[in-house]
PDB file of C-alpha atoms in Angstrom:
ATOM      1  CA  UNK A  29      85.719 107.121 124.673  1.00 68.00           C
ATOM      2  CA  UNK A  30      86.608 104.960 122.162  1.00 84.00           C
ATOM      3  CA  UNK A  31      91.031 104.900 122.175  1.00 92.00           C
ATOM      4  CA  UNK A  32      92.839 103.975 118.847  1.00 95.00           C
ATOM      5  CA  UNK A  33      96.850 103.524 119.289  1.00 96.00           C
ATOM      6  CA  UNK A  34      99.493 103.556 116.697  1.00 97.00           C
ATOM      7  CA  UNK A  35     103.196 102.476 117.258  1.00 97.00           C
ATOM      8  CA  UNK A  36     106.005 103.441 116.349  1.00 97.00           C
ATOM      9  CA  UNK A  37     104.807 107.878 116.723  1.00 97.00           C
ATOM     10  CA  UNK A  38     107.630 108.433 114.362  1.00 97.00           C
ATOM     11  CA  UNK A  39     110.308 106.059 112.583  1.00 97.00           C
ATOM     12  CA  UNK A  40     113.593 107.176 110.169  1.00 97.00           C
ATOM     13  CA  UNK A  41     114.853 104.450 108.370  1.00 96.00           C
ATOM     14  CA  UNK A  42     117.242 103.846 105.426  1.00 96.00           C
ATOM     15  CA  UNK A  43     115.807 103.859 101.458  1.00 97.00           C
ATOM     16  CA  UNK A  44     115.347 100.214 100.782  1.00 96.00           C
ATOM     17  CA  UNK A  45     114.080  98.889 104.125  1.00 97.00           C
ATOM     18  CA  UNK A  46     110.818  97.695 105.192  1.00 97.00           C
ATOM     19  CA  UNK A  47     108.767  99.711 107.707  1.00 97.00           C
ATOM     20  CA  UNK A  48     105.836  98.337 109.734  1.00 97.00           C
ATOM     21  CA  UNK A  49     103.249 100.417 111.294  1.00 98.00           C
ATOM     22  CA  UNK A  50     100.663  98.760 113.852  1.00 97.00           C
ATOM     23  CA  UNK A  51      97.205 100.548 114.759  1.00 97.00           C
ATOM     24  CA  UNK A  52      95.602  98.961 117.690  1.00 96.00           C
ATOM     25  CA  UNK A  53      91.894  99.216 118.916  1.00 93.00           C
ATOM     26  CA  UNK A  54      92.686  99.576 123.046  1.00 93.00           C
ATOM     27  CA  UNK A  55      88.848  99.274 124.574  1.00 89.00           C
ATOM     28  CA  UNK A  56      86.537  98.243 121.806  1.00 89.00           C
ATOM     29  CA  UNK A  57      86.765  95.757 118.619  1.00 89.00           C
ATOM     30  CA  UNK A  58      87.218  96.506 115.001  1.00 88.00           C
ATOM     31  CA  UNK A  59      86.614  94.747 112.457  1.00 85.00           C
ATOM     32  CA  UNK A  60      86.907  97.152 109.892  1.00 88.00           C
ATOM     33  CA  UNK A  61      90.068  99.391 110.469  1.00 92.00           C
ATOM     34  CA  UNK A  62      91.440 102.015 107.543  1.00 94.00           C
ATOM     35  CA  UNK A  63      94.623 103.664 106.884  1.00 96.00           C
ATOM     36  CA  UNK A  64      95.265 107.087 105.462  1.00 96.00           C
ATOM     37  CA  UNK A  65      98.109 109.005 103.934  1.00 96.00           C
ATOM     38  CA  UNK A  66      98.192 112.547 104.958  1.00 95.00           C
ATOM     39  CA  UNK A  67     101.404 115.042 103.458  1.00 92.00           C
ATOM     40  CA  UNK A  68     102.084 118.332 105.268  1.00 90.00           C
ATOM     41  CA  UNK A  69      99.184 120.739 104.772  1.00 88.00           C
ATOM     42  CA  UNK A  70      96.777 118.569 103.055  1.00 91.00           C
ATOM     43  CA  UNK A  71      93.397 116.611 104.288  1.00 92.00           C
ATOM     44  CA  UNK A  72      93.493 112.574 104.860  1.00 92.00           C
ATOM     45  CA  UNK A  73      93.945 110.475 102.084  1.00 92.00           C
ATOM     46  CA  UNK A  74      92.355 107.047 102.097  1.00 93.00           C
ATOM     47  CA  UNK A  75      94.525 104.322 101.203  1.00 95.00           C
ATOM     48  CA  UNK A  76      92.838 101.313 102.173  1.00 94.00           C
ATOM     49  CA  UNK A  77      89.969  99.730 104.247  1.00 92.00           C
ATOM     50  CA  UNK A  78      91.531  97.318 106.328  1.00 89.00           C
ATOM     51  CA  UNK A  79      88.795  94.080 107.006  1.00 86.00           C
ATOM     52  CA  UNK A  80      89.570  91.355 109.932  1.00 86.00           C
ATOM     53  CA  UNK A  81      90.133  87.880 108.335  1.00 84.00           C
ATOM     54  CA  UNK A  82      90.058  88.958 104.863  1.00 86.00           C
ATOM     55  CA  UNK A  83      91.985  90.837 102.110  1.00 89.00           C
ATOM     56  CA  UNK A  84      92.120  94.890 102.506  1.00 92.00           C
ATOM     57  CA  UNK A  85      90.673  96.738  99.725  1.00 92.00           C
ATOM     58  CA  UNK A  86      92.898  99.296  98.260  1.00 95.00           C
ATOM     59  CA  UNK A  87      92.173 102.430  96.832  1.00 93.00           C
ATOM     60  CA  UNK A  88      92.966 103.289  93.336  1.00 92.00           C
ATOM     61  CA  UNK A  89      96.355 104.061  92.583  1.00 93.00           C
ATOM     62  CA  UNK A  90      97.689 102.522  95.660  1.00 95.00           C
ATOM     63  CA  UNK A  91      99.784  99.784  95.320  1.00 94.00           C
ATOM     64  CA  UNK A  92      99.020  96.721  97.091  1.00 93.00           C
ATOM     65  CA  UNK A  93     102.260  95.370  96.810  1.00 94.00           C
ATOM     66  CA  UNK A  94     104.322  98.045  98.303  1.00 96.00           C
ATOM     67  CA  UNK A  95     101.927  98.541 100.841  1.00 97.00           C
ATOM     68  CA  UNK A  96     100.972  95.178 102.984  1.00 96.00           C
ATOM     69  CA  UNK A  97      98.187  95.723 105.135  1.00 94.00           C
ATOM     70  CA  UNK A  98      97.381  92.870 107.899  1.00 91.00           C
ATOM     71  CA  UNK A  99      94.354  92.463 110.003  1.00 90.00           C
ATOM     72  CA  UNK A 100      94.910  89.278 112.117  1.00 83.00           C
ATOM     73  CA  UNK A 101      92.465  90.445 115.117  1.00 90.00           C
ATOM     74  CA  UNK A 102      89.751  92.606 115.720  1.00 91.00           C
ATOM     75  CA  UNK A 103      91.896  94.316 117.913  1.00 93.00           C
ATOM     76  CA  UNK A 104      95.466  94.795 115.318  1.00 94.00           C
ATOM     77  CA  UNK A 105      96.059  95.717 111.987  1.00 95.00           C
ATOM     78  CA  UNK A 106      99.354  96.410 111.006  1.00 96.00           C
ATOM     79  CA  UNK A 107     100.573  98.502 107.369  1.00 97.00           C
ATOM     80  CA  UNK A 108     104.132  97.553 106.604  1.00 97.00           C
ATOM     81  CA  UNK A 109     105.737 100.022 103.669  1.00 97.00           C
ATOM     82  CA  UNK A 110     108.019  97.847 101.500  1.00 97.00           C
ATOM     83  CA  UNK A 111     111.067  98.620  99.981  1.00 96.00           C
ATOM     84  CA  UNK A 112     110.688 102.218 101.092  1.00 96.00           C
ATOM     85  CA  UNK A 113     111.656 105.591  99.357  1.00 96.00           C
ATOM     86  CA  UNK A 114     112.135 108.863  99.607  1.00 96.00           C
ATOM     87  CA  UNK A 115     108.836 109.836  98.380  1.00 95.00           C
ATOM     88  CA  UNK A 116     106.960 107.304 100.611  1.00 96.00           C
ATOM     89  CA  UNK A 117     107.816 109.713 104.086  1.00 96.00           C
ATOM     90  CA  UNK A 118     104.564 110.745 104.801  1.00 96.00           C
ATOM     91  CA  UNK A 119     102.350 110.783 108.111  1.00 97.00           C
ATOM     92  CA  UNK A 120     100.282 107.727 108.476  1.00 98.00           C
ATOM     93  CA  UNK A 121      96.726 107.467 110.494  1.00 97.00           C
ATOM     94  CA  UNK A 122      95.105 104.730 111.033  1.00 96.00           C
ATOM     95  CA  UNK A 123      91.205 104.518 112.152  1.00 94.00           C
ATOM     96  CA  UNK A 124      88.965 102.216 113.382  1.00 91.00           C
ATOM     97  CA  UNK A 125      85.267 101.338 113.996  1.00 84.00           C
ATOM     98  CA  UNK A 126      83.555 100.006 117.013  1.00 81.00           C
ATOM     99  CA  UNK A 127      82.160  96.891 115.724  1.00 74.00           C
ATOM    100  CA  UNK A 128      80.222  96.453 119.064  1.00 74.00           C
ATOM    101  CA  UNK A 129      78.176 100.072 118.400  1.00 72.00           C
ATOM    102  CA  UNK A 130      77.950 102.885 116.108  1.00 62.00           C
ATOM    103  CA  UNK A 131      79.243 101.709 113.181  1.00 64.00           C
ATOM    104  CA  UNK A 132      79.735 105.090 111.522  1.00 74.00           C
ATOM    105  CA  UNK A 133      81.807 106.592 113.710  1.00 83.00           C
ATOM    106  CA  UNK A 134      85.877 106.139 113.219  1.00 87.00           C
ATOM    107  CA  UNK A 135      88.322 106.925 115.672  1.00 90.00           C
ATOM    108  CA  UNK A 136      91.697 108.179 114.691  1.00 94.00           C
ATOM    109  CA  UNK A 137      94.885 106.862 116.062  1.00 96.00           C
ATOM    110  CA  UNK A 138      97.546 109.903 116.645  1.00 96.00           C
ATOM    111  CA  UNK A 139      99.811 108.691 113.898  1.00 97.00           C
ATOM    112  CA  UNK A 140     103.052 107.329 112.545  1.00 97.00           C
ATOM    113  CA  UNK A 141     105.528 110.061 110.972  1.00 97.00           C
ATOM    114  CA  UNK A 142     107.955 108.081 108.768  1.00 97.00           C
ATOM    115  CA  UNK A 143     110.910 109.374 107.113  1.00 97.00           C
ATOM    116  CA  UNK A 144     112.680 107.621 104.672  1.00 97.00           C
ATOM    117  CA  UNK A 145     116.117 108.848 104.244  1.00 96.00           C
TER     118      UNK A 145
ATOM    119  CA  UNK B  30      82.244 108.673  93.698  1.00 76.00           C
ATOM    120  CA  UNK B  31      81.948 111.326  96.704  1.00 82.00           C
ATOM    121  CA  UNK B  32      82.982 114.998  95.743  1.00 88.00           C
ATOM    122  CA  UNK B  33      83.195 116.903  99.392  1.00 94.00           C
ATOM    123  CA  UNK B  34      84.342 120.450  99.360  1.00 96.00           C
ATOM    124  CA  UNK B  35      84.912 122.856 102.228  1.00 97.00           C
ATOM    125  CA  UNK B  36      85.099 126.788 102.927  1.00 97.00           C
ATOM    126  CA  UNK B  37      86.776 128.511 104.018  1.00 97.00           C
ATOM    127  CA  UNK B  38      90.719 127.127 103.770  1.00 97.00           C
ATOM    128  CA  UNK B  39      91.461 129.274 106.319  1.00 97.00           C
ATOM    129  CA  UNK B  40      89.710 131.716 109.102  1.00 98.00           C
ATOM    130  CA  UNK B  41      91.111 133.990 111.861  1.00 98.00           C
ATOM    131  CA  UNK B  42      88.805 134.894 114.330  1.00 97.00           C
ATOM    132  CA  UNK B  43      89.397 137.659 117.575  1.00 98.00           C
ATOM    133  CA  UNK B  44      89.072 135.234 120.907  1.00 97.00           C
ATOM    134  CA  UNK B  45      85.749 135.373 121.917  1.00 97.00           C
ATOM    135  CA  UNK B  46      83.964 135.590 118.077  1.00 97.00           C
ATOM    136  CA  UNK B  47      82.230 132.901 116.444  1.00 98.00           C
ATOM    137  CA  UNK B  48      83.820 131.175 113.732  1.00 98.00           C
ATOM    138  CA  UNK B  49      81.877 129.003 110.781  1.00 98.00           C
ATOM    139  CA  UNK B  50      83.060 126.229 108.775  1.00 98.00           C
ATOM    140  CA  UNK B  51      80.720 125.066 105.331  1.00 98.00           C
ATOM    141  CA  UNK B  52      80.855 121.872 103.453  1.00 98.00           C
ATOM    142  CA  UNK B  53      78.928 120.745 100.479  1.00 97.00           C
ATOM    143  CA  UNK B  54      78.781 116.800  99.375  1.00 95.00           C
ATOM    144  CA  UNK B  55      77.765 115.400  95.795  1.00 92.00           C
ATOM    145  CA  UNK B  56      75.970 111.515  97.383  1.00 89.00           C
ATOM    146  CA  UNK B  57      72.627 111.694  97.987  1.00 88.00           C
ATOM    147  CA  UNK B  58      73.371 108.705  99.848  1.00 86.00           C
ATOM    148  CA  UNK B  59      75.473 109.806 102.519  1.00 89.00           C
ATOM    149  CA  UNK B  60      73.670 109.948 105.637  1.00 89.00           C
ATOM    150  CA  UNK B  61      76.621 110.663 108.234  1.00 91.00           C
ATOM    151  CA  UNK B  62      78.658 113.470 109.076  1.00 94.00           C
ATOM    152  CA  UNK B  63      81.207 113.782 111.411  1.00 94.00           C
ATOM    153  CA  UNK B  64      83.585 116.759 111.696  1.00 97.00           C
ATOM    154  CA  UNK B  65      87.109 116.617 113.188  1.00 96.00           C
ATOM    155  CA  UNK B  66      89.887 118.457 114.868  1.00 97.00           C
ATOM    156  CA  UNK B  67      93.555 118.075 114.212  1.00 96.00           C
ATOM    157  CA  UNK B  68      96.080 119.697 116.087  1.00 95.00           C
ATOM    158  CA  UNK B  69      99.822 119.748 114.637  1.00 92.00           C
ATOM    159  CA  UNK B  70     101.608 116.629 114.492  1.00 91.00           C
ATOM    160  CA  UNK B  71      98.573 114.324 115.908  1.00 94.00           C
ATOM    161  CA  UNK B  72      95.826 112.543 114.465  1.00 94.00           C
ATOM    162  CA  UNK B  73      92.365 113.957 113.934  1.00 95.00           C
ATOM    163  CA  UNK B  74      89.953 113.930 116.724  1.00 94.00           C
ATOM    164  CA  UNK B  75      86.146 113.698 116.558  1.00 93.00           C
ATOM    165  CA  UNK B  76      84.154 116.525 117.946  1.00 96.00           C
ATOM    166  CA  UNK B  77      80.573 116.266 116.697  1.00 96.00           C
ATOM    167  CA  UNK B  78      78.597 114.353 114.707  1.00 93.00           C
ATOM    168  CA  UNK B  79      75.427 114.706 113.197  1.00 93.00           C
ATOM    169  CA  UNK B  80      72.858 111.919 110.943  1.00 88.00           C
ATOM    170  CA  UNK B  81      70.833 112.469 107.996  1.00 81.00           C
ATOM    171  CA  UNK B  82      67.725 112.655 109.991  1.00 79.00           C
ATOM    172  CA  UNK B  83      68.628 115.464 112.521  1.00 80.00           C
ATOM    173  CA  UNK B  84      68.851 118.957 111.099  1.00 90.00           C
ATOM    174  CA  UNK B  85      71.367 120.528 113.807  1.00 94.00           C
ATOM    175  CA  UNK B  86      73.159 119.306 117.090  1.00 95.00           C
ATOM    176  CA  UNK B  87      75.019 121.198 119.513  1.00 96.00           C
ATOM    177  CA  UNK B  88      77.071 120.216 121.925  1.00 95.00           C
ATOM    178  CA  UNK B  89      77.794 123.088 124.384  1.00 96.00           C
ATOM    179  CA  UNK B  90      80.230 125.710 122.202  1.00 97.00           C
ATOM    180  CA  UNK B  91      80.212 123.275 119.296  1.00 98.00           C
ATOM    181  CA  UNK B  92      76.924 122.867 116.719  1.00 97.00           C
ATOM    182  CA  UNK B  93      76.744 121.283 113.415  1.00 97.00           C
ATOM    183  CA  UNK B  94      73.699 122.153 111.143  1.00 96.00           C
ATOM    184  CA  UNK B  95      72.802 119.916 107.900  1.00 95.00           C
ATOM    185  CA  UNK B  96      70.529 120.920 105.177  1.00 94.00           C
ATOM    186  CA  UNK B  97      70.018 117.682 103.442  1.00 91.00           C
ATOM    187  CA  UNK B  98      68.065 119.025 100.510  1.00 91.00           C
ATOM    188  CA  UNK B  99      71.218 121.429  99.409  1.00 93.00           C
ATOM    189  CA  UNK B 100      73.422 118.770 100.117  1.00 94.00           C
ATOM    190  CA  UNK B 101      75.130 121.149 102.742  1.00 94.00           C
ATOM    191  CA  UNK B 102      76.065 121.129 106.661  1.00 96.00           C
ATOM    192  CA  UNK B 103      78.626 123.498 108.537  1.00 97.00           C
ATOM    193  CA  UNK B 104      80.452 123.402 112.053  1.00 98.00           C
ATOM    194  CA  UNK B 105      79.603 126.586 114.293  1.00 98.00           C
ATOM    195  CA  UNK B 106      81.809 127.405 117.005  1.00 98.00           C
ATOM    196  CA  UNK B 107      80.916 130.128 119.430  1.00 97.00           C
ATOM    197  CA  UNK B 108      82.698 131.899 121.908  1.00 97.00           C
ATOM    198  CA  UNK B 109      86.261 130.376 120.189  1.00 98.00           C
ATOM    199  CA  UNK B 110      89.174 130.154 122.343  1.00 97.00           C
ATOM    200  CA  UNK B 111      93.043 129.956 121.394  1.00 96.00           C
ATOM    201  CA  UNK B 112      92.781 126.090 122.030  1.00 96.00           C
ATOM    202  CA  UNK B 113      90.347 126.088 119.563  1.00 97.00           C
ATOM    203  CA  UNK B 114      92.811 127.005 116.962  1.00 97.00           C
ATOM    204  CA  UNK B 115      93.555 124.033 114.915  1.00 97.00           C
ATOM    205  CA  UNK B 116      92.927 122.384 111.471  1.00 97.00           C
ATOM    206  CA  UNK B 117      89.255 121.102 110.999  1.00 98.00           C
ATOM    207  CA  UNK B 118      88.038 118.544 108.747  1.00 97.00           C
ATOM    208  CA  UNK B 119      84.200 117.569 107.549  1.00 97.00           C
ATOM    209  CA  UNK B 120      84.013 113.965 106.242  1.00 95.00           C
ATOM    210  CA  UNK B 121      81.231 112.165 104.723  1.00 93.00           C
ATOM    211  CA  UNK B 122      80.154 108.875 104.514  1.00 87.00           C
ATOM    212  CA  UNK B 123      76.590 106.317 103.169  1.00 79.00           C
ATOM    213  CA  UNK B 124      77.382 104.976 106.833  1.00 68.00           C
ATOM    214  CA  UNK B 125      77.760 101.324 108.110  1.00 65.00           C
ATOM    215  CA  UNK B 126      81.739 100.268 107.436  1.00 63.00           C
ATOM    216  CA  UNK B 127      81.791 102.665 104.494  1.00 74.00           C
ATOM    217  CA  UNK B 128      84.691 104.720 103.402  1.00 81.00           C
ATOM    218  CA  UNK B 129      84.781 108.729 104.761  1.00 86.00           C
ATOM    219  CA  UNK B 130      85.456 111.171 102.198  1.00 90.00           C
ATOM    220  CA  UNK B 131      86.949 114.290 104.072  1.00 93.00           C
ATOM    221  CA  UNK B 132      87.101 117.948 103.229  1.00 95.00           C
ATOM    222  CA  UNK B 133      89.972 119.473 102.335  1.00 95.00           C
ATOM    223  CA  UNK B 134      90.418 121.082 105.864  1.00 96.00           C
ATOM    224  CA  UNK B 135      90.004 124.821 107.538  1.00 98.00           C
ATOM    225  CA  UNK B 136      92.741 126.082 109.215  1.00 97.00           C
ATOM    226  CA  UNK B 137      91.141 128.186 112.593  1.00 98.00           C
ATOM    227  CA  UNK B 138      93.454 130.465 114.239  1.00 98.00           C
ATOM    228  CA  UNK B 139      92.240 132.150 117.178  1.00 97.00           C
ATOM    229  CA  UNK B 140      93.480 135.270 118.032  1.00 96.00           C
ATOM    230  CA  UNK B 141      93.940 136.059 121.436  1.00 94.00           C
TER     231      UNK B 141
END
């Protein structure tokens, strides 16, 4: 099946540094990848659709500028939290669809816990 | 845009029971649903699907039924196991490179 990677699993870093997250596609091409925001107990919260070559599109009330989302390939998109804070520690999931088949079907990566201390 | 709700929040069920999971959507346009499994600390994994023209699917212990005209389709898991026992989402979604819209979870717990 279908294999979506995320690196780093986990990552603590200081209030005020930047954090970058990468989701890769590891057998198939995306070119439509999207990250979500998920806090302890809750369901997935979209925060952007991620599109190869072009600007993401961000979800309302998610700022574009504190979160920098890069699709380069169809294989790589990367989120990178800016200037982070307390209140941005969160677990982040990335997905991504097989460009090559069914193109409703997303496949989750297995996530990115980041605290910001 | 997309309203999806889901029942129960959570459901314990003895080992061996059947356990079901409901979710109604507000698009008439949404034509794919997918439901997924998330175990503690990982990211959500797909374990059936089903498409606006197909009325139920199974998938050995796993079946998903859709009733398009209520605007309502639930997960039905049979003979449930401990491993089963996990947080499960239904999404939604028109399709294509659309955006899912995903329930707001069911926590399983399978008692041995």
């Amino acid at each position: 099946g279908a294999v979506v990677s995320q690196h780093p699993s986990r990552v603590i870093c200081k209030s005020g540094t930047s954090v970058k997250i990468e989701c890769r596609s590891l057998d198939f091409q995306a070119t439509t990848m999207f990250w979500y925001r998920q806090f302890p107990k809750q369901s997935l919260m979209l925060m952007a659709t991620s599109n190869e070559g072009s600007k993401a599109t961000y979800e309302q009330g998610v700022e574009k500028d504190k979160f920098l989302i890069n699709h380069a390939s169809l294989t790589l998109s990367t989120l990178t939290v800016t200037s982070a804070h307390p209140e941005d520690s969160s677990f982040y999931i990335c997905s991504a669809s097989d460009s090559g088949t069914t193109q409703e079907t997303q496949y989750f990566g297995p996530g990115t816990r980041l605290l910001v201390l | 845009g997309e309203n999806v709700e889901q029942h129960p929040s959570t459901l314990s069920v003895q080992e061996g029971d059947s356990a079901v999971i409901k979710c109604t959507y507000s698009d008439s346009a949404s034509n794919y649903f997918p439901w997924y499994k998330q175990e503690l600390g990982k990211g959500p994994q797909l374990i059936i699907d089903i498409r606006s023209n197909v009325g139920e699917k199974k998938d050995q212990r796993i079946a998903v039924t859709l009733n398009k005209t209520a605007k309502h389709f639930s997960l039905h898991i049979t003979e449930t196991q401990p491993e089963d026992s996990a947080v499960y989402f239904c999404a939604v979604t028109p399709g294509g490179y659309q955006k899912v819209t995903f329930g707001t979870g069911t926590k399983l717990q399978v008692i041995p």
